[in-house]
């Protein structure tokens, strides 16, 4: 199936696998800084890194996200992460500079760039696509339909679905399926274009001059684990 190109606002897929790696931490901020580069991570975690990750997430080793830690970036979006500008160091109003943070290089924080404190100790994880994710058994959530196509379109975003259905969707879905509500038709066969069609973002069909979206429902595929037994009702045996 085709992979959705969210930058072109176009995709025609029925089923998309993408998954997060485990968290990895191969360095600490002693010495020159914290160097969580992909080249180093592949040496320390040879079986846990895919060849070409497409996105990166960074957090402190004690689980604090960059946003919650007060970090400020030139750009930090889900799919595209550019160079980073400044962030607050611990509780002091002292700023230090992130050197680089992207899914091609990894994370580098240089102590030499800091004013009064070292870089914090960080961990990273990456988004990967098949075949890296392809061997995982899937347990599916129930179907969700939180929106209809009136207004700007049909917005079935993962974060909104989580807010409205707490505890029902796993932390890191690796697959998504979308069908029309009325005829149970796979989204890919409707001929419509989609803004988002991703297990880590959700599903969005936007109305425009050339299309009026149909009403869609979505469900998410999660890695089958014992904790999902109460959440997922269907197992993919294919």
CSV table of C-alpha atoms in Angstrom, one decimal:
chain,number,residue,atom,x,y,z
A,1,UNK,CA,0.0,0.0,0.0
A,2,UNK,CA,1.0,3.6,-0.5
A,3,UNK,CA,2.6,5.5,2.4
A,4,UNK,CA,0.8,8.7,3.3
A,5,UNK,CA,2.7,11.9,2.5
A,6,UNK,CA,1.4,14.3,5.1
A,7,UNK,CA,3.6,17.1,3.7
A,8,UNK,CA,1.7,16.9,0.4
A,9,UNK,CA,-1.6,16.5,2.2
A,10,UNK,CA,-2.3,13.4,0.1
A,11,UNK,CA,-2.4,9.7,0.7
A,12,UNK,CA,-4.3,6.7,-0.4
A,13,UNK,CA,-3.6,3.9,2.1
A,14,UNK,CA,-5.7,1.4,3.9
A,15,UNK,CA,-3.2,0.1,6.4
A,16,UNK,CA,0.0,1.8,7.7
A,17,UNK,CA,2.4,0.3,10.2
A,18,UNK,CA,4.7,2.5,12.2
A,19,UNK,CA,6.2,2.0,15.6
A,20,UNK,CA,8.5,3.6,18.2
A,21,UNK,CA,11.7,1.9,19.2
A,22,UNK,CA,12.4,1.4,22.9
A,23,UNK,CA,14.0,4.3,24.7
A,24,UNK,CA,17.8,4.4,24.3
A,25,UNK,CA,20.5,6.2,26.3
A,26,UNK,CA,24.1,5.6,25.3
A,27,UNK,CA,25.8,8.6,26.9
A,28,UNK,CA,25.6,11.0,29.8
A,29,UNK,CA,26.4,14.7,30.0
A,30,UNK,CA,29.9,14.3,31.6
A,31,UNK,CA,32.8,15.2,29.4
A,32,UNK,CA,31.8,17.2,26.3
A,33,UNK,CA,28.1,16.7,26.7
A,34,UNK,CA,25.3,14.2,25.9
A,35,UNK,CA,25.8,12.6,22.5
A,36,UNK,CA,22.8,10.4,21.6
A,37,UNK,CA,23.8,10.1,17.9
A,38,UNK,CA,22.3,7.5,15.7
A,39,UNK,CA,25.8,6.1,14.8
A,40,UNK,CA,26.5,5.6,18.5
A,41,UNK,CA,23.1,4.2,19.3
A,42,UNK,CA,23.4,1.6,16.5
A,43,UNK,CA,26.6,0.4,18.2
A,44,UNK,CA,25.1,0.1,21.6
A,45,UNK,CA,21.6,-1.1,20.4
A,46,UNK,CA,22.3,-3.0,17.1
A,47,UNK,CA,19.0,-4.9,17.2
A,48,UNK,CA,16.8,-2.1,18.4
A,49,UNK,CA,17.5,0.5,15.7
A,50,UNK,CA,15.9,0.5,12.3
A,51,UNK,CA,18.1,1.6,9.3
A,52,UNK,CA,16.2,4.8,8.5
A,53,UNK,CA,14.2,6.3,11.3
A,54,UNK,CA,11.7,9.0,10.3
A,55,UNK,CA,11.2,10.9,13.6
A,56,UNK,CA,12.7,11.3,17.0
A,57,UNK,CA,11.4,11.9,20.5
A,58,UNK,CA,13.6,13.2,23.3
A,59,UNK,CA,13.1,13.1,27.1
A,60,UNK,CA,15.2,13.2,30.2
A,61,UNK,CA,16.2,9.8,31.6
A,62,UNK,CA,13.7,10.4,34.5
A,63,UNK,CA,10.9,10.7,32.0
A,64,UNK,CA,10.4,14.5,31.7
A,65,UNK,CA,9.5,15.6,28.2
A,66,UNK,CA,11.3,18.5,26.5
A,67,UNK,CA,8.1,20.5,26.6
A,68,UNK,CA,7.5,19.9,30.3
A,69,UNK,CA,11.1,20.7,31.1
A,70,UNK,CA,10.6,24.2,29.6
A,71,UNK,CA,12.5,23.6,26.4
A,72,UNK,CA,12.2,26.1,23.5
A,73,UNK,CA,13.0,25.1,19.9
A,74,UNK,CA,13.3,26.6,16.5
A,75,UNK,CA,11.0,23.8,15.4
A,76,UNK,CA,9.8,20.7,17.1
A,77,UNK,CA,7.0,18.9,15.4
A,78,UNK,CA,6.1,15.2,15.4
A,79,UNK,CA,7.6,14.5,11.9
A,80,UNK,CA,10.1,17.2,11.4
A,81,UNK,CA,12.6,18.2,14.1
A,82,UNK,CA,15.2,20.9,13.3
A,83,UNK,CA,18.0,22.5,15.3
A,84,UNK,CA,17.1,23.5,18.8
A,85,UNK,CA,17.6,27.0,20.3
A,86,UNK,CA,17.4,27.3,24.1
A,87,UNK,CA,16.0,25.7,27.1
A,88,UNK,CA,15.9,26.4,30.9
A,89,UNK,CA,18.6,24.6,32.8
A,90,UNK,CA,17.2,22.8,35.9
A,91,UNK,CA,15.5,25.4,38.1
A,92,UNK,CA,17.9,28.2,37.4
A,93,UNK,CA,17.1,30.9,34.9
A,94,UNK,CA,20.1,30.1,32.9
A,95,UNK,CA,19.8,29.2,29.2
A,96,UNK,CA,21.8,26.7,27.4
A,97,UNK,CA,21.9,25.8,23.7
A,98,UNK,CA,21.0,22.5,22.1
A,99,UNK,CA,23.4,21.8,19.3
A,100,UNK,CA,21.4,19.4,17.2
A,101,UNK,CA,18.3,17.3,17.5
A,102,UNK,CA,16.9,15.4,14.4
A,103,UNK,CA,16.0,12.0,13.2
A,104,UNK,CA,19.1,11.8,10.9
A,105,UNK,CA,21.8,12.8,13.4
A,106,UNK,CA,20.1,12.1,16.8
A,107,UNK,CA,20.6,14.3,19.8
A,108,UNK,CA,23.7,16.3,20.7
A,109,UNK,CA,24.0,18.6,23.6
A,110,UNK,CA,27.4,20.3,24.1
A,111,UNK,CA,28.5,21.3,27.6
A,112,UNK,CA,30.7,23.9,25.9
A,113,UNK,CA,27.6,25.8,24.8
A,114,UNK,CA,26.3,26.1,28.3
A,115,UNK,CA,26.7,29.1,30.6
A,116,UNK,CA,26.5,27.8,34.2
A,117,UNK,CA,25.4,24.2,34.1
A,118,UNK,CA,25.9,20.9,32.1
A,119,UNK,CA,23.4,19.4,29.7
A,120,UNK,CA,20.8,17.2,31.3
A,121,UNK,CA,21.0,13.5,30.7
A,122,UNK,CA,18.6,12.5,27.9
A,123,UNK,CA,17.2,9.5,26.3
A,124,UNK,CA,15.8,9.2,22.7
A,125,UNK,CA,13.5,6.9,20.7
A,126,UNK,CA,12.7,6.9,17.0
A,127,UNK,CA,9.8,6.1,14.7
A,128,UNK,CA,10.4,3.2,12.2
A,129,UNK,CA,8.4,1.6,9.4
A,130,UNK,CA,8.2,-2.0,8.1
A,131,UNK,CA,9.9,-4.4,8.0
A,132,UNK,CA,11.2,-3.2,11.4
A,133,UNK,CA,7.6,-3.3,12.8
A,134,UNK,CA,6.2,-6.0,10.5
A,135,UNK,CA,6.7,-9.0,12.8
A,136,UNK,CA,4.6,-7.8,15.7
A,137,UNK,CA,1.2,-9.4,16.3
A,138,UNK,CA,-1.6,-6.8,16.5
A,139,UNK,CA,-4.5,-6.5,19.0
A,140,UNK,CA,-7.1,-4.0,17.7
A,141,UNK,CA,-9.1,-1.5,19.7
A,142,UNK,CA,-12.8,-1.0,19.1
A,143,UNK,CA,-14.0,1.3,16.4
A,144,UNK,CA,-14.1,5.0,17.2
A,145,UNK,CA,-16.2,7.8,15.5
A,146,UNK,CA,-15.9,11.1,17.4
A,147,UNK,CA,-16.6,13.5,14.5
A,148,UNK,CA,-18.6,13.9,11.3
A,149,UNK,CA,-17.6,15.7,8.1
A,150,UNK,CA,-19.6,18.8,8.7
A,151,UNK,CA,-17.6,21.9,9.1
A,152,UNK,CA,-13.9,21.6,8.1
A,153,UNK,CA,-14.0,17.8,7.7
A,154,UNK,CA,-13.8,14.5,9.7
A,155,UNK,CA,-11.2,14.8,12.5
A,156,UNK,CA,-10.4,11.5,14.2
A,157,UNK,CA,-7.2,12.5,15.9
A,158,UNK,CA,-5.5,10.1,18.3
A,159,UNK,CA,-5.1,12.7,21.1
A,160,UNK,CA,-8.8,13.7,21.0
A,161,UNK,CA,-9.8,10.0,21.0
A,162,UNK,CA,-7.6,9.4,24.0
A,163,UNK,CA,-9.1,12.4,25.9
A,164,UNK,CA,-12.6,11.2,25.2
A,165,UNK,CA,-11.9,7.5,25.9
A,166,UNK,CA,-9.3,7.4,28.7
A,167,UNK,CA,-7.4,4.1,29.1
A,168,UNK,CA,-8.7,2.5,26.0
A,169,UNK,CA,-5.9,3.1,23.5
A,170,UNK,CA,-2.4,1.9,24.1
A,171,UNK,CA,0.5,4.3,24.5
A,172,UNK,CA,2.1,3.6,21.1
A,173,UNK,CA,-0.2,2.2,18.4
A,174,UNK,CA,1.6,0.8,15.4
A,175,UNK,CA,-1.3,0.4,13.0
A,176,UNK,CA,-4.5,2.2,12.0
A,177,UNK,CA,-7.5,1.2,10.0
A,178,UNK,CA,-10.2,3.6,8.7
A,179,UNK,CA,-13.6,2.8,7.1
A,180,UNK,CA,-16.7,4.7,6.2
A,181,UNK,CA,-19.4,4.6,8.9
A,182,UNK,CA,-22.3,4.0,6.5
A,183,UNK,CA,-21.0,1.3,4.2
A,184,UNK,CA,-17.9,0.0,6.0
A,185,UNK,CA,-15.8,0.8,3.0
A,186,UNK,CA,-12.0,1.0,3.4
A,187,UNK,CA,-10.9,4.6,3.3
A,188,UNK,CA,-8.3,3.9,0.6
A,189,UNK,CA,-11.0,2.8,-1.8
A,190,UNK,CA,-13.1,5.9,-1.5
A,191,UNK,CA,-10.9,8.0,-3.7
A,192,UNK,CA,-10.7,10.8,-1.1
A,193,UNK,CA,-7.5,12.5,0.0
A,194,UNK,CA,-6.5,12.5,3.7
A,195,UNK,CA,-4.5,15.1,5.7
A,196,UNK,CA,-3.4,12.5,8.3
A,197,UNK,CA,-3.6,8.7,8.2
A,198,UNK,CA,-1.1,7.6,10.9
A,199,UNK,CA,-1.3,5.3,14.0
A,200,UNK,CA,0.7,7.9,16.0
A,201,UNK,CA,-1.4,10.9,14.8
A,202,UNK,CA,-4.8,9.5,13.8
A,203,UNK,CA,-7.0,10.2,10.8
A,204,UNK,CA,-8.1,13.5,9.3
A,205,UNK,CA,-10.1,14.1,6.1
A,206,UNK,CA,-10.5,17.8,5.2
A,207,UNK,CA,-13.3,19.2,3.2
A,208,UNK,CA,-12.2,21.3,0.2
A,209,UNK,CA,-13.1,22.6,-3.2
A,210,UNK,CA,-12.8,19.2,-4.8
A,211,UNK,CA,-14.1,16.9,-2.1
A,212,UNK,CA,-16.6,16.7,0.7
A,213,UNK,CA,-15.4,14.0,3.2
A,214,UNK,CA,-17.5,11.0,4.1
A,215,UNK,CA,-18.0,10.1,7.7
A,216,UNK,CA,-15.2,7.8,8.8
A,217,UNK,CA,-14.5,5.5,11.8
A,218,UNK,CA,-11.0,4.4,13.0
A,219,UNK,CA,-9.4,1.8,15.1
A,220,UNK,CA,-5.8,1.3,16.2
A,221,UNK,CA,-3.6,-1.7,16.3
A,222,UNK,CA,-1.4,-2.2,19.3
A,223,UNK,CA,1.3,-4.8,20.1
A,224,UNK,CA,-0.4,-7.7,21.8
A,225,UNK,CA,0.6,-7.7,25.4
A,226,UNK,CA,-1.1,-9.1,28.5
A,227,UNK,CA,-2.1,-5.6,29.6
A,228,UNK,CA,-4.1,-5.2,26.4
A,229,UNK,CA,-6.3,-8.2,27.0
A,230,UNK,CA,-8.9,-5.9,28.6
A,231,UNK,CA,-8.6,-3.3,25.9
A,232,UNK,CA,-8.4,-5.0,22.6
A,233,UNK,CA,-11.1,-7.3,21.4
A,234,UNK,CA,-9.8,-8.5,18.1
A,235,UNK,CA,-6.5,-10.2,17.2
A,236,UNK,CA,-4.9,-10.0,13.7
A,237,UNK,CA,-3.8,-13.6,12.8
A,238,UNK,CA,-2.9,-12.7,9.3
